[in-house]
Amino acid sequence: MTACAQETSQLKQAPQSSSTDSRVPVTVLTGFLGSGKTTLLNRILTEEHGKRIAVIENEYGEIGIDHELVVQSDEEIFEMNNGCICCTVRGDLIRILGRLMRRKHKFDHIIIETTGMADPGPVAQTFFMDEEMKEKLRLDAIITLVDAKHVVHHMDSDECHAQIAFADIVLLNKSDLVDDSALVGLEDHIRGINKLAGIHRTVQGGLDIELLLGVNAFDLESRAAEMPEFLKEELPFEWAGQYELSPGRYRLELKPGPDPTIDLVLGGPGLEDNAIFDAWKRNSIVLYSSDPTFVNAATPMTPGDTLYRLPVDEQTGAAVEIDIEVAGRYVLFTQHLPEEFDLQLVREGDIEQPVEAFEYASPHEHDDSVGSVGINLAGDLDPNRFETWMVDLLRRRGTDIFRTKGVLSLAGDAKRFVFQGVHMLFDGQPGRAWEEGVARESQLVFIGRDLDRTELTEGLRACLV
């Protein structure tokens, strides 16, 4: 996975916190697609609460448009336009947090808004598994929004279950759309998953800011007792092997395996020192979220700050040369377990055995049938044709279309039109004005199950003027 971070630098001044804990508090805002996270975030950013807030946003979808959905405020906003904040993109999270910590005097609080497909576990682990983060940041609370009307369609999904299980505070949002008996049933179900969380019924995330920020609600001891697996770190690689190597050329050989590629990081030397190994482990978390460098039999690997991607032929497997110039202990981090590819490090016909080896928990996986389709079309849309198409589409496919969001160019409208939908419900409102000289275009993102890209693209194209 590759992620990019973009930033704006506008800050609201406020008094310094009087807390004796000098670490910056962090709130993780999570919840399934369309639960109301952005609405709550916008309310936090526009209320007068006296806090200077840095926001980290993560999108799920091919086109990054969430910056258009967040109000223009005096806060600092960072965007991570890729997939979900999970074990792989966590490297970008560490990178952005590290950059923020160099300017911590400029803000009092950090809010991380995860994508609706994110498991918050690896995000929370960042503040306990990473020593630098642990010293400078304090996880204040995980707030999970639950869509009271639509959550019944997703309650059995791994992502929705994890979001509720990790919550310190649950906002049973859109509670005005269902009756009291349904709300009581949902509250009972939520308590069955997470008996520690406080539950609040809300409409458009309406709750006093004092109950959301600076609440010191995350309790590591209680969380670990309730969920022992929490302290089992999720990483973007599954194995690390330490090798004692002398100068020379080595050959890494793999047989066909479960994937057409495998990602690798080679670090060292000096791994005899545990602190150096830990540093390489942390460095590799960050590297695994960067763009890989492809290698093959004709392109040797060298130790260093590089994520290598090796294509693995389904018939012949793969091989790559490794050049070692300095004797010492090196570490090889691999995306998959060695036995899945029968991975071997060979020198002059002899197989090198690792001095030490470590297996790590496999990264969580999403439902393969769930994905996103992003559409970008130049020109103006006919508003009547668009509404007719959208109503018909969601009537037919609304159960499988979890989330729709877009920034549209409607004919005759001087402003962008911000469009949002959850299953068969949708709404929109005027956004920023189109700047003079900027080409007008429409961007629309669908997130759901078994989406037909051609059907969606052609349907929107038919709405062009």
XYZ file of C-alpha atoms in Angstrom, residues 120 144 159-168 170 190 193-197 223 226-227 229:
23
model
C -8.850 0.555 15.375
C -16.962 4.734 17.965
C -14.589 -4.270 11.048
C -17.829 -3.216 12.744
C -17.325 -5.734 15.552
C -13.749 -4.539 16.141
C -14.788 -0.882 16.173
C -17.348 -1.564 18.902
C -15.052 -3.897 20.846
C -12.261 -1.313 21.082
C -14.495 1.649 21.957
C -14.213 3.599 25.180
C -19.985 4.580 21.808
C -23.227 -3.377 22.079
C -19.553 -6.978 22.689
C -18.034 -4.336 24.984
C -19.165 -4.012 28.595
C -16.566 -1.303 29.356
C -17.742 1.399 26.953
C -8.423 -3.197 27.830
C -10.897 -7.674 28.480
C -9.067 -8.321 25.181
C -5.017 -10.163 22.082
